[in-house]
GROMACS .gro file of C-alpha atoms in nm:
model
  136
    1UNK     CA    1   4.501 -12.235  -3.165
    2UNK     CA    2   4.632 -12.056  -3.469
    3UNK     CA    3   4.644 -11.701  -3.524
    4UNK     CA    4   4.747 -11.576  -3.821
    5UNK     CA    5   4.882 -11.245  -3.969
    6UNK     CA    6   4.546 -11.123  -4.074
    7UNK     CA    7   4.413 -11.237  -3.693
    8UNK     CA    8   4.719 -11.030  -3.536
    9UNK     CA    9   4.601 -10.715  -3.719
   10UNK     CA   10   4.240 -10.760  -3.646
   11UNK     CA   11   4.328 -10.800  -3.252
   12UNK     CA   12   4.575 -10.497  -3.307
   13UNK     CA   13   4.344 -10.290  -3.427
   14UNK     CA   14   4.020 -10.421  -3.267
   15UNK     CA   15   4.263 -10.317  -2.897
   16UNK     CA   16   4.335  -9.942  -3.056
   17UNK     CA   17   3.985  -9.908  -3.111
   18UNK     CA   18   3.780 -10.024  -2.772
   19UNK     CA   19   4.080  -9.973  -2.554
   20UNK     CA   20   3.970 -10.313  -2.438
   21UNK     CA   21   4.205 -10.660  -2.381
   22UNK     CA   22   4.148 -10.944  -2.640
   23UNK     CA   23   4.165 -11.322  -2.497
   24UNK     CA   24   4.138 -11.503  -2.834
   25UNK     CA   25   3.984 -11.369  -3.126
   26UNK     CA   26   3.858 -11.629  -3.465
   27UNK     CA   27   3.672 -11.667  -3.725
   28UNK     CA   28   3.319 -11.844  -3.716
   29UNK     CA   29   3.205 -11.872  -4.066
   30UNK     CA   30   3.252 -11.499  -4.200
   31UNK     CA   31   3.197 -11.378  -3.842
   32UNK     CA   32   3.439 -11.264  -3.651
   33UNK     CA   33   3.440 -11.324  -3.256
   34UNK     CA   34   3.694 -11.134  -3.002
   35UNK     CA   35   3.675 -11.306  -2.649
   36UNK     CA   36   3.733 -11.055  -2.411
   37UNK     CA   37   3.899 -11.055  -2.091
   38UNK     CA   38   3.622 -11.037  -1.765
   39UNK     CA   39   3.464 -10.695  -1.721
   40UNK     CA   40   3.583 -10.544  -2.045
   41UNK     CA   41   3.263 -10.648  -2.255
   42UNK     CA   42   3.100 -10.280  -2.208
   43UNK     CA   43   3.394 -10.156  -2.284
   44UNK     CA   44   3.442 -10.304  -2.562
   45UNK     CA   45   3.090 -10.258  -2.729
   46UNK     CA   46   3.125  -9.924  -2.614
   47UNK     CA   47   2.815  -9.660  -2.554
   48UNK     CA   48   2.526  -9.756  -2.795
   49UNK     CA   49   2.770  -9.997  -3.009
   50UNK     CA   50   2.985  -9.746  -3.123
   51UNK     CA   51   3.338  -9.964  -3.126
   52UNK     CA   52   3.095 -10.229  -3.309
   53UNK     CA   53   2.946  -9.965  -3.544
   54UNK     CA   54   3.353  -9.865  -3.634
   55UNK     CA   55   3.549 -10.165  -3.611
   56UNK     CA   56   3.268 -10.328  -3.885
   57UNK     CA   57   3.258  -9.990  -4.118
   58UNK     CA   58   3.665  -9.974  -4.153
   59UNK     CA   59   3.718 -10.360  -4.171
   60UNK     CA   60   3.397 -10.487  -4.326
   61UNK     CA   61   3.373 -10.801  -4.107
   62UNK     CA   62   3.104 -10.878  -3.918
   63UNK     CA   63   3.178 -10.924  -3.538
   64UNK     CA   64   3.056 -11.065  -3.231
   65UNK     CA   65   3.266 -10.962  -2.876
   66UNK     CA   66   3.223 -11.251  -2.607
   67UNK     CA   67   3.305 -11.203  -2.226
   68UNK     CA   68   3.539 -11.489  -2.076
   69UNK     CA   69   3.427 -11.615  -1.773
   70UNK     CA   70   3.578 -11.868  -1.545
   71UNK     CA   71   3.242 -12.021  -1.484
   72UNK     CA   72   3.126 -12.284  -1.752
   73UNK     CA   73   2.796 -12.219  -1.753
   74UNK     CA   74   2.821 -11.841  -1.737
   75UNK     CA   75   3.038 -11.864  -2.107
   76UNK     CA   76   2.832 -12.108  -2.289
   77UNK     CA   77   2.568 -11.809  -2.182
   78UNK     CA   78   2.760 -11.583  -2.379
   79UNK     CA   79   2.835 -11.788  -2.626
   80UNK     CA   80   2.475 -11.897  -2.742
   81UNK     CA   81   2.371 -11.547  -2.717
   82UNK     CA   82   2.164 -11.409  -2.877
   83UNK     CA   83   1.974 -11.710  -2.812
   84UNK     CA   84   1.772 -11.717  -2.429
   85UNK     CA   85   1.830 -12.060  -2.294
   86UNK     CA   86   1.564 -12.159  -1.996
   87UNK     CA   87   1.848 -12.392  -1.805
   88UNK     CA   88   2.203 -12.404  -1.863
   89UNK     CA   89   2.324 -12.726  -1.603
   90UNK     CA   90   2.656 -12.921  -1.540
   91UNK     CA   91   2.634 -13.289  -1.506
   92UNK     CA   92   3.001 -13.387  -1.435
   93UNK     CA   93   3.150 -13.371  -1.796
   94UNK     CA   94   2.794 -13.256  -1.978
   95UNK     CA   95   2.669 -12.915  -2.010
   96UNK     CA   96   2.274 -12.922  -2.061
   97UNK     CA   97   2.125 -12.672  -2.235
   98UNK     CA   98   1.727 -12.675  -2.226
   99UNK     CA   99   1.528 -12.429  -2.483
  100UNK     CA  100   1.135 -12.434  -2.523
  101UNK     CA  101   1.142 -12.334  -2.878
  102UNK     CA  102   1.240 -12.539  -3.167
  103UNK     CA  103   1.362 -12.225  -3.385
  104UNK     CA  104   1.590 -12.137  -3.086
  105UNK     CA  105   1.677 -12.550  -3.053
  106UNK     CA  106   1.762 -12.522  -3.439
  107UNK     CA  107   1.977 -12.237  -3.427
  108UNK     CA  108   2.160 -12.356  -3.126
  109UNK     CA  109   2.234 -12.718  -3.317
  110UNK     CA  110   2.255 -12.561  -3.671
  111UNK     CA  111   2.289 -12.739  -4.031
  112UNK     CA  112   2.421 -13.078  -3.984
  113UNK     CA  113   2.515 -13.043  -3.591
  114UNK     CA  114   2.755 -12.704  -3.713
  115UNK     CA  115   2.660 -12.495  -3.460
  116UNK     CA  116   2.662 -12.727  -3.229
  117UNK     CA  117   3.001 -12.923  -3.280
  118UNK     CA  118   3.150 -12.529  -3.311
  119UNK     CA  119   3.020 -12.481  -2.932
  120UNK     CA  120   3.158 -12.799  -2.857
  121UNK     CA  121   3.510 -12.672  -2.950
  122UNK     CA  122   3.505 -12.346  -2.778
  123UNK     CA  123   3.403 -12.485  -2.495
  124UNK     CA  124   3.645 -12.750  -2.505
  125UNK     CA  125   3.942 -12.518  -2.591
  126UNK     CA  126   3.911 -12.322  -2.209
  127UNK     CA  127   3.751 -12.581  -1.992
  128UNK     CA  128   3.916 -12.930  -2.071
  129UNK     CA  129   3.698 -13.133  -1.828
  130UNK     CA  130   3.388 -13.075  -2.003
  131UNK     CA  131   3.383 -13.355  -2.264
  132UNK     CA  132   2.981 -13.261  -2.384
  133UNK     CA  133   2.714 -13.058  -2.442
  134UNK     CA  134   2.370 -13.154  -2.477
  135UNK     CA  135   2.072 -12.957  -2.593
  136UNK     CA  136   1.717 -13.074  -2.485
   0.00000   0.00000   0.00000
């Protein structure tokens, strides 16, 4: 994990602003996503997305705010969201993600596996025994 300057001052500021504990924080393509601690998600959205709404006006950056949670499947949950998987399952070292729709499937796997290989490495960074995830 590297964090740069720029990352420290994005954390800094993004902890002034929501009052909320960072856990990691990167970049996903011009996106950036701040992995919160447990519980502090609501916090750190704030009432009707105002710490969203501020943090994107003074910075200009795009950001998504992930819960941590010590539960596999609970995380990969956050982490697909916005999309609605129908079953998220652990098969010893696989995570199985099953979606009905193909536009969901798409997003989830993403132009030439992206998407998917980026889940891969999240996933892979906090829970070491997982070695795969499959989408079906």
């Amino acid at each position: 994990m590297k964090i740069n300057l720029e990352l420290i001052q994005y954390i800094n500021y993004f902890e002034r602003t929501t009052k909320s504990k960072v856990k990691d924080c990167f970049f996903e393509g011009e996106k950036l996503i701040f992995l919160v601690q447990p519980g502090q998600a609501r916090i750190a959205i704030g009432k009707q997305g105002i710490n969203v709404k501020k943090f994107t006006e003074k910075t200009g950056k795009k950001i998504k705010i992930i819960e941590f949670n010590e539960d596999p499947l609970i995380f990969v949950k956050s982490l697909i969201s916005p999309v609605r998987a129908d079953n998220i399952e652990q098969e010893e070292e696989t995570i199985i993600i099953t979606v009905q729709s193909t536009k969901d499937k798409g997003l989830l796997i993403g132009r030439n596996a992206k998407n998917l290989e980026n889940l891969k490495k999240h996933v892979r960074k906090y829970f070491v025994h997982i070695k795969d995830i499959k989408i079906q």
